[in-house]
Each structure stands twice: as structure tokens, then as C-alpha cells.
Amino acid sequence: MERHTTRRAVLAGVGVACLAGCVGRRRSGENATTATETAGREEQTTRGASPPTRGEHLPLPMDPVSLRDRAVSGGPPKDGIPSIDDPNFVSAEAESVRLNPGDPVFGVTTGNTTKAYPQSILVQHEICNDTIDDTPVSVTYCPLTGTAMGFERGDTTFGVSGRLINNNLIMYDRATEAWWPQVLATSIPGPWKEEPPTRSLQEFRVVWTTWERWTSKHPETEVLSRDTGHARNYDYDPYGSYDPRRGYYSLREPPMFPALFEDDRLQPKDIVIGARTPGGAVAFQKHRLSEEKLVESTLDETPVLAVYEPDLHTGYVYRNPEQRQYEYEDGQIRDADGDTHPPEDLPLTRILAFDAMWFAWYGFYPDTTLYA
């Protein structure tokens, strides 16, 4: 059933508050998953010292200055959580002694490269400034909102600002020092320089999956090494554990800070697969999509189709303006002509989508369409 929206904690433990950028005091579409799978690639981009940006910015829940005024301290100062700026990679075989089958990893695949970024490493850094197929990129992760996302960074790098909006990591780019809330992927004025124009980053798909699923599909993958240049205990997650799920990641635990907007149709930490364009946003409850396999909805009054991918337990969202009919069959998608396609490569325009906790998605996109 499709539903349309209406607007409507501190963790215990010294180690959490000391380390995590998402912790502090409680206060009131393209067809290939590549490092150049960017939202708005058809738009003219701005390059140079600042990060590459779209021609038209993504939606914001309020004006940029109001968003800045809602920012709260996560505890550590600017760069108190160090980004990984010189990453090293090892083989899957070398890393298999450290990762359990159910451990989360964030996967990126291109025509020439396949990489996995373990959650156990990025939870301690939140940003990895990397280069994939000669394209400078940043793979980013916010523990408090459960969002793993990728951005092109051009000639600069991203760092952790030490501030949060809607529980979400605020990145800053080291060329202009503008603030970039991760989920919004859109600049807002920071405190260190004059107000920048509102721009949205070029994005690429990062798949949230498990080590077992990723290596079964991509046994040749490279894996981000623990040799990061920083002294960190990568066997310790200050927030809890995904394997099994406990601590902050438990569905029973509330978000750390109040959300910008609240909605009770799902549990706050239910996982949705969300997609947004300059015209609007849509979200699909991940559990429901995994059951139904194919789900039709709308985004900015345009029909869209969400497709479940079972190997990685993820989903993809496509524009489907002609409302073409498809059937799900043994992990493949069959079209009206009888041809089959993998879920990640339908003959439709794919819209970038990613996993997020429901409270975070709705807090940023209170006008979202929800399928649950």
C-alpha cells in the first residue's frame, strides 16, 4: 500500500562520547553501479578546487541558513574524527580472517574496480577519500543515520566537521570549507567562510550489504585495509554491533538527537531505501520490498519502479514513465518481450538510491512518498 506523508539519548559509555563524531549531549539514474554513477550527470557541472556539483540542487527541508542553525555538536571538534586520506587495500582472502560473514560492508563496483569498505573501519573515520578508476571520490558513512554514500570530490578532500544535523554527519570540503550534510548532499553555510551558493554534489551508488554477500558476488574485491595511518581499535564499535544487532543499532534504541520532523508510520530505525531528485523524494521500506520484489510508486508525479536484488539484499529505483510491466523470476527481471535483466540493470533510467533509517529520511524529506 502506498502512503503519502504529512508533516507533523545519549549512549552510555565514555568511549562513545570521546570517539564518535555522531555523538554528544542530547539536545532538544543510470544503469551501471560505477564510481561515475552520478545524479544529475546530464547537468552542467562545476569543477576546479571545489567538489563537482550538479546544475540543479536537491531538495532541502528548510532554507540553508535555518539548517545551519539546527546543527549541534557531535562532541569532537573539526577533524577530531580523522578522515582516511591515503587508503590502502588488501585482497578479500587477506581480510577474511578479520571479517565475519554477517559483518556490514559498503561496496562499490565499476567497470574496472570492485572495492569493499568495512563498516568496522568507517565507523571510526566516517570518510574515506579515495580514487576509483582515476576519479577522486569520497566514500562516507554516518553511524547515527545508517547511511553509506559516495561522492565525487574533484581536487579537494572531505573532512568531518564535528557537527550534526538531524543526527547526520556534516562533512566539509577542504577547498571552500562549505558544510555538506551527508544525506542532503547539498551545501549549507558553515562557520569558517562566507555563505556559499547552494549546490548539490555528484553522487555514486554505495551498496550496504554483508561481507558474505559481497564476496560471494565479487570474490575479486579489494578491501579497505586497517593500515589507515591512524591508531584505532577496529575490533571495537563505540555504538554497539550489527552482527548481532545491539547497542545504538538495536531497533529498540531511540535516535541520539531529536529528528527535524517525526513520523510514526514506521519504527524510527526501520530501514528504507530512499531516492530523491530536485523535484521530490520517495522511500520504500526495505523489508517490504524484499517480500514483494517489485513495487510501483511515484516520485515528483512520475511513476517509478523499485526492484529487489537478492544477492546483496539491496534495491534499485528506476523511472518508469511509460509504466512498463515487469515480472520477478528467480532473482531476474523479465520484461513484456520475455527478455530478462539483472535487477541492477533494467532498460530504464535508474535513480540513485540508498539505505537510511526512517527517522533520518523523513527528517530530511518530510514530503516523501512512502511505500510500506
Coordinates of C-alpha atoms in Angstrom, one line a residue:
M1 CA 0.0 0.0 0.0
E2 CA 1.4 3.4 -0.9
R3 CA 1.2 6.1 1.7
H4 CA 1.7 9.8 1.3
T5 CA 3.2 11.9 4.1
T6 CA 2.1 14.7 6.3
R7 CA 4.4 16.9 8.3
R8 CA 3.8 16.6 11.5
A9 CA 19.9 9.8 24.1
V10 CA 22.8 9.8 24.9
L11 CA 24.6 6.4 24.7
A12 CA 26.2 5.2 27.9
G13 CA 30.0 4.9 28.0
V14 CA 32.9 7.3 27.9
G15 CA 34.4 5.7 24.8
V16 CA 31.4 6.7 22.7
A17 CA 31.4 10.4 23.5
C18 CA 35.2 10.6 23.2
L19 CA 35.5 9.0 19.8
A20 CA 32.4 9.3 17.6
G21 CA 31.6 12.3 15.6
C22 CA 28.0 11.4 15.7
V23 CA 27.9 11.5 19.5
G24 CA 27.4 14.3 22.0
R25 CA 25.0 15.7 24.5
R26 CA 21.3 15.2 23.9
R27 CA 19.7 18.4 22.6
S28 CA 16.1 19.5 22.1
G29 CA 19.6 7.3 -12.6
E30 CA 21.9 5.5 -14.5
N31 CA 22.1 1.8 -15.3
A32 CA 25.6 0.8 -14.0
T33 CA 26.8 0.9 -10.4
T34 CA 30.0 2.8 -11.1
A35 CA 32.1 5.5 -9.4
T36 CA 30.8 7.9 -12.0
E37 CA 27.1 6.8 -11.5
T38 CA 26.1 10.4 -10.6
A39 CA 22.8 12.1 -10.0
G40 CA 22.4 14.8 -12.5
R41 CA 25.2 13.8 -14.8
E42 CA 23.4 15.3 -17.7
E43 CA 23.5 18.7 -15.9
Q44 CA 26.4 21.1 -16.4
T45 CA 29.0 20.6 -13.6
T46 CA 31.2 23.0 -11.8
R47 CA 34.8 21.7 -11.4
G48 CA 38.0 23.0 -10.0
A49 CA 39.1 23.3 -6.4
S50 CA 35.6 22.9 -5.1
P51 CA 33.9 19.5 -5.4
P52 CA 32.0 18.7 -8.7
T53 CA 28.4 19.7 -8.4
R54 CA 25.0 19.3 -10.1
G55 CA 23.4 22.0 -12.1
E56 CA 20.2 21.8 -10.0
H57 CA 20.3 21.2 -6.3
L58 CA 18.5 18.5 -4.4
P59 CA 15.5 19.4 -2.1
L60 CA 16.1 20.8 1.4
P61 CA 13.7 20.6 4.3
M62 CA 14.2 24.3 5.1
D63 CA 16.4 27.1 3.9
P64 CA 20.2 26.6 4.2
V65 CA 20.7 29.2 7.0
S66 CA 17.9 27.5 9.1
L67 CA 19.6 24.2 8.6
R68 CA 22.9 25.6 9.8
D69 CA 21.2 27.0 12.8
R70 CA 19.9 23.5 13.6
A71 CA 23.4 22.0 13.7
V72 CA 24.6 20.6 17.0
S73 CA 28.0 19.5 18.3
G74 CA 28.8 15.8 18.0
G75 CA 31.5 16.1 20.6
P76 CA 34.9 16.0 18.8
P77 CA 36.0 19.2 17.1
K78 CA 36.6 19.8 13.4
D79 CA 38.7 16.8 12.1
G80 CA 38.5 15.3 15.6
I81 CA 37.4 12.2 13.8
P82 CA 40.1 11.9 11.1
S83 CA 39.2 11.0 7.6
I84 CA 41.2 8.4 5.8
D85 CA 43.1 10.4 3.2
D86 CA 45.7 7.7 2.0
P87 CA 43.8 4.5 1.9
N88 CA 45.4 1.1 1.3
F89 CA 43.6 -2.0 0.1
V90 CA 44.1 -5.8 0.5
S91 CA 42.6 -8.9 -1.0
A92 CA 39.4 -10.5 0.2
E93 CA 41.4 -13.5 1.2
A94 CA 43.7 -11.4 3.4
E95 CA 40.8 -9.7 5.1
S96 CA 38.6 -12.8 5.6
V97 CA 40.4 -13.6 8.8
R98 CA 39.1 -10.4 10.4
L99 CA 35.6 -10.1 9.0
N100 CA 32.6 -12.4 9.9
P101 CA 30.1 -13.4 7.2
G102 CA 27.4 -11.1 8.6
D103 CA 29.6 -8.0 9.1
P104 CA 28.4 -5.0 7.1
V105 CA 30.5 -3.7 4.3
F106 CA 29.9 -0.9 1.8
G107 CA 30.5 -1.9 -1.7
V108 CA 31.4 0.0 -4.9
T109 CA 31.9 -1.6 -8.3
T110 CA 32.9 0.0 -11.6
G111 CA 33.9 -1.4 -15.0
N112 CA 37.5 -1.9 -13.7
T113 CA 37.4 -1.9 -10.0
T114 CA 35.5 -3.5 -7.1
K115 CA 36.0 -2.3 -3.6
A116 CA 34.6 -3.0 -0.1
Y117 CA 34.8 -0.6 2.8
P118 CA 34.2 -2.4 6.1
Q119 CA 31.8 -0.7 8.5
S120 CA 34.1 -1.6 11.3
I121 CA 36.7 0.8 9.8
L122 CA 34.5 3.6 8.6
V123 CA 32.7 3.8 11.9
Q124 CA 36.0 5.2 13.3
H125 CA 36.6 7.6 10.4
E126 CA 33.3 8.3 8.6
I127 CA 35.0 9.5 5.4
C128 CA 37.5 7.7 3.1
N129 CA 39.0 10.0 0.5
D130 CA 39.8 7.5 -2.3
T131 CA 40.4 7.4 -6.1
I132 CA 38.5 4.9 -8.2
D133 CA 39.3 4.5 -11.9
D134 CA 41.2 7.8 -11.8
T135 CA 38.2 9.6 -10.3
P136 CA 38.8 11.2 -6.9
V137 CA 35.9 10.1 -4.7
S138 CA 34.8 10.0 -1.0
V139 CA 33.1 7.0 0.5
T140 CA 31.2 8.2 3.6
Y141 CA 29.3 6.6 6.5
C142 CA 27.2 8.1 9.3
P143 CA 26.5 5.6 12.1
L144 CA 23.6 7.6 13.6
T145 CA 21.5 7.6 10.4
G146 CA 22.7 4.3 8.9
T147 CA 23.7 5.9 5.6
A148 CA 26.7 4.9 3.4
M149 CA 27.1 7.2 0.4
G150 CA 29.6 8.1 -2.2
F151 CA 30.6 11.5 -3.7
E152 CA 33.0 12.8 -6.3
R153 CA 35.4 15.2 -4.6
G154 CA 37.4 16.7 -7.5
D155 CA 40.6 18.3 -6.5
T156 CA 39.8 18.6 -2.8
T157 CA 39.0 16.2 0.1
F158 CA 36.2 16.0 2.6
G159 CA 36.6 16.1 6.3
V160 CA 34.4 15.6 9.4
S161 CA 33.2 18.9 10.7
G162 CA 32.3 17.7 14.2
R163 CA 28.7 18.9 13.7
L164 CA 25.4 17.1 13.0
I165 CA 22.0 17.9 11.5
N166 CA 19.1 15.6 12.0
N167 CA 21.7 13.2 13.6
N168 CA 23.5 13.1 10.3
L169 CA 27.2 13.7 9.6
I170 CA 28.1 17.2 8.3
M171 CA 31.1 16.9 6.0
Y172 CA 33.1 19.9 4.9
D173 CA 35.3 20.3 1.9
R174 CA 38.8 21.5 2.5
A175 CA 38.8 23.8 -0.6
T176 CA 35.9 26.0 0.3
E177 CA 35.1 24.8 3.9
A178 CA 31.4 24.8 3.0
W179 CA 29.3 22.4 5.0
W180 CA 27.7 19.4 3.3
P181 CA 25.2 17.3 5.3
Q182 CA 25.8 13.8 4.0
V183 CA 22.2 12.7 3.3
L184 CA 21.2 16.0 1.7
A185 CA 24.5 16.1 -0.4
T186 CA 23.9 19.8 -0.6
S187 CA 25.9 22.7 0.7
I188 CA 24.9 25.0 3.5
P189 CA 26.9 27.8 5.0
G190 CA 29.5 26.8 7.5
P191 CA 31.1 29.0 10.2
W192 CA 34.5 29.3 8.6
K193 CA 33.8 31.2 5.4
E194 CA 31.3 33.4 3.7
E195 CA 28.0 31.8 2.7
P196 CA 28.4 29.7 -0.4
P197 CA 25.8 29.2 -3.2
T198 CA 23.5 26.2 -2.6
R199 CA 24.9 23.3 -4.7
S200 CA 24.5 19.5 -4.7
L201 CA 27.3 17.0 -5.1
Q202 CA 27.8 14.5 -7.8
E203 CA 26.9 11.1 -6.2
F204 CA 27.5 7.4 -6.9
R205 CA 26.0 4.3 -5.5
V206 CA 27.4 2.6 -2.5
V207 CA 25.7 -0.7 -1.6
W208 CA 25.2 -1.6 2.0
T209 CA 25.5 -5.4 2.3
T210 CA 27.3 -8.1 4.3
W211 CA 30.8 -9.5 3.8
E212 CA 29.5 -12.9 2.9
R213 CA 27.1 -11.5 0.3
W214 CA 29.6 -9.1 -1.2
T215 CA 32.4 -11.7 -1.6
S216 CA 30.0 -14.3 -2.9
K217 CA 29.1 -11.9 -5.7
H218 CA 32.5 -10.2 -6.0
P219 CA 35.3 -12.6 -4.9
E220 CA 37.9 -10.5 -6.6
T221 CA 37.1 -7.4 -4.5
E222 CA 39.7 -5.2 -2.9
V223 CA 39.1 -4.4 0.7
L224 CA 39.9 -1.2 2.7
S225 CA 42.9 -2.1 4.9
R226 CA 43.2 -1.4 8.6
D227 CA 46.5 0.2 7.7
T228 CA 44.9 3.7 7.7
G229 CA 47.8 5.6 9.3
H230 CA 45.7 6.1 12.4
A231 CA 45.9 4.2 15.7
R232 CA 42.4 2.8 16.1
N233 CA 40.9 -0.4 17.5
Y234 CA 38.9 -1.6 14.5
D235 CA 37.6 -4.5 16.5
Y236 CA 35.6 -2.1 18.7
D237 CA 32.5 -0.2 17.6
P238 CA 31.6 2.5 20.1
Y239 CA 27.9 2.4 19.1
G240 CA 27.3 -1.3 19.5
S241 CA 27.2 -4.1 17.0
Y242 CA 25.4 -5.0 13.7
D243 CA 26.4 -8.7 14.0
P244 CA 24.4 -9.3 16.1
R245 CA 22.4 -6.0 16.2
R246 CA 22.7 -4.3 19.6
G247 CA 23.5 -1.0 21.3
Y248 CA 22.6 2.0 19.2
Y249 CA 21.9 -0.2 16.2
S250 CA 19.1 -2.0 18.0
L251 CA 15.7 -1.1 16.6
R252 CA 14.5 -0.5 20.2
E253 CA 17.0 2.2 20.9
P254 CA 15.9 5.8 20.1
P255 CA 17.9 8.2 17.9
M256 CA 20.6 10.1 19.6
F257 CA 19.1 13.5 19.0
P258 CA 15.6 14.7 18.0
A259 CA 14.8 14.5 14.3
L260 CA 14.0 17.6 12.3
F261 CA 10.5 16.1 11.7
E262 CA 8.9 13.0 13.0
D263 CA 6.5 10.3 11.6
D264 CA 5.3 7.2 13.3
R265 CA 4.2 5.0 10.4
L266 CA 7.4 3.1 10.7
Q267 CA 9.7 2.5 13.7
P268 CA 12.3 5.2 13.8
K269 CA 15.2 2.9 12.9
D270 CA 13.3 0.8 10.3
I271 CA 15.4 0.7 7.1
V272 CA 14.1 2.3 4.0
I273 CA 15.6 2.6 0.5
G274 CA 15.2 6.2 -0.4
A275 CA 15.6 8.1 -3.7
R276 CA 15.4 11.8 -4.3
T277 CA 15.6 14.2 -7.2
P278 CA 15.3 18.0 -7.3
G279 CA 11.6 17.5 -7.6
G280 CA 10.9 15.3 -4.6
A281 CA 11.6 12.1 -2.7
V282 CA 10.3 8.5 -2.3
A283 CA 11.1 5.8 0.2
F284 CA 10.4 2.0 0.2
Q285 CA 10.5 0.0 3.4
K286 CA 13.4 -2.4 2.8
H287 CA 11.7 -5.4 4.4
R288 CA 8.5 -4.9 2.4
L289 CA 10.5 -4.6 -0.8
S290 CA 12.3 -7.8 -0.1
E291 CA 9.0 -9.5 0.2
E292 CA 7.3 -8.1 -2.8
K293 CA 10.3 -7.9 -5.1
L294 CA 8.8 -5.2 -7.5
V295 CA 7.0 -2.1 -6.2
E296 CA 5.5 0.7 -8.1
S297 CA 5.3 4.2 -6.7
T298 CA 5.7 7.8 -7.8
L299 CA 8.4 10.4 -7.5
D300 CA 7.6 14.0 -8.4
E301 CA 4.4 12.7 -10.1
T302 CA 6.5 10.4 -12.3
P303 CA 5.9 6.6 -12.0
V304 CA 8.9 4.8 -10.6
L305 CA 9.7 1.1 -10.1
A306 CA 11.7 -0.3 -7.1
V307 CA 13.3 -3.6 -7.7
Y308 CA 14.8 -6.0 -5.1
E309 CA 18.2 -7.5 -5.6
P310 CA 18.5 -10.7 -3.5
D311 CA 22.3 -11.5 -3.8
L312 CA 23.2 -8.3 -1.9
H313 CA 19.9 -7.7 -0.2
T314 CA 19.5 -4.3 -1.7
G315 CA 17.2 -2.4 -4.0
Y316 CA 17.2 -0.2 -7.1
V317 CA 14.8 2.5 -8.1
Y318 CA 14.0 3.4 -11.8
R319 CA 12.0 6.0 -13.6
N320 CA 9.2 4.2 -15.4
P321 CA 7.1 6.9 -17.1
E322 CA 5.5 4.5 -19.6
Q323 CA 4.7 2.1 -16.7
R324 CA 6.2 -0.8 -18.5
Q325 CA 5.3 -4.2 -16.9
Y326 CA 8.0 -6.4 -15.4
E327 CA 7.9 -9.7 -13.5
Y328 CA 10.3 -11.0 -10.9
E329 CA 11.7 -14.5 -11.7
D330 CA 14.4 -16.3 -9.7
G331 CA 16.4 -13.1 -9.0
Q332 CA 16.0 -11.7 -12.5
I333 CA 13.5 -9.3 -14.0
R334 CA 11.5 -10.4 -17.1
D335 CA 10.1 -7.7 -19.4
A336 CA 7.0 -7.9 -21.6
D337 CA 9.1 -9.2 -24.5
G338 CA 10.3 -12.1 -22.4
D339 CA 13.9 -10.8 -22.1
T340 CA 15.5 -11.0 -18.6
H341 CA 17.6 -8.4 -16.9
P342 CA 19.5 -8.3 -13.6
P343 CA 17.8 -6.0 -11.0
E344 CA 20.7 -3.5 -11.2
D345 CA 20.4 -3.1 -15.0
L346 CA 16.9 -2.7 -16.2
P347 CA 16.4 -0.8 -19.6
L348 CA 15.1 2.2 -17.6
T349 CA 16.8 5.3 -16.1
R350 CA 18.0 4.4 -12.7
I351 CA 17.7 7.0 -9.9
L352 CA 20.4 6.9 -7.2
A353 CA 19.0 5.3 -4.0
F354 CA 20.5 4.3 -0.7
D355 CA 19.6 2.7 2.7
A356 CA 18.7 5.0 5.6
M357 CA 17.0 4.8 8.9
W358 CA 13.4 6.0 8.6
F359 CA 13.6 8.8 11.1
A360 CA 16.6 10.3 9.2
W361 CA 15.0 10.0 5.8
Y362 CA 11.7 11.6 7.0
G363 CA 13.5 14.3 9.0
F364 CA 15.2 15.5 5.8
Y365 CA 12.3 14.7 3.4
P366 CA 9.0 15.2 5.3
D367 CA 7.1 15.4 2.0
T368 CA 8.4 12.0 0.9
T369 CA 6.2 9.4 -0.6
L370 CA 6.4 6.2 1.5
Y371 CA 5.7 2.6 0.4
A372 CA 5.4 0.4 3.5

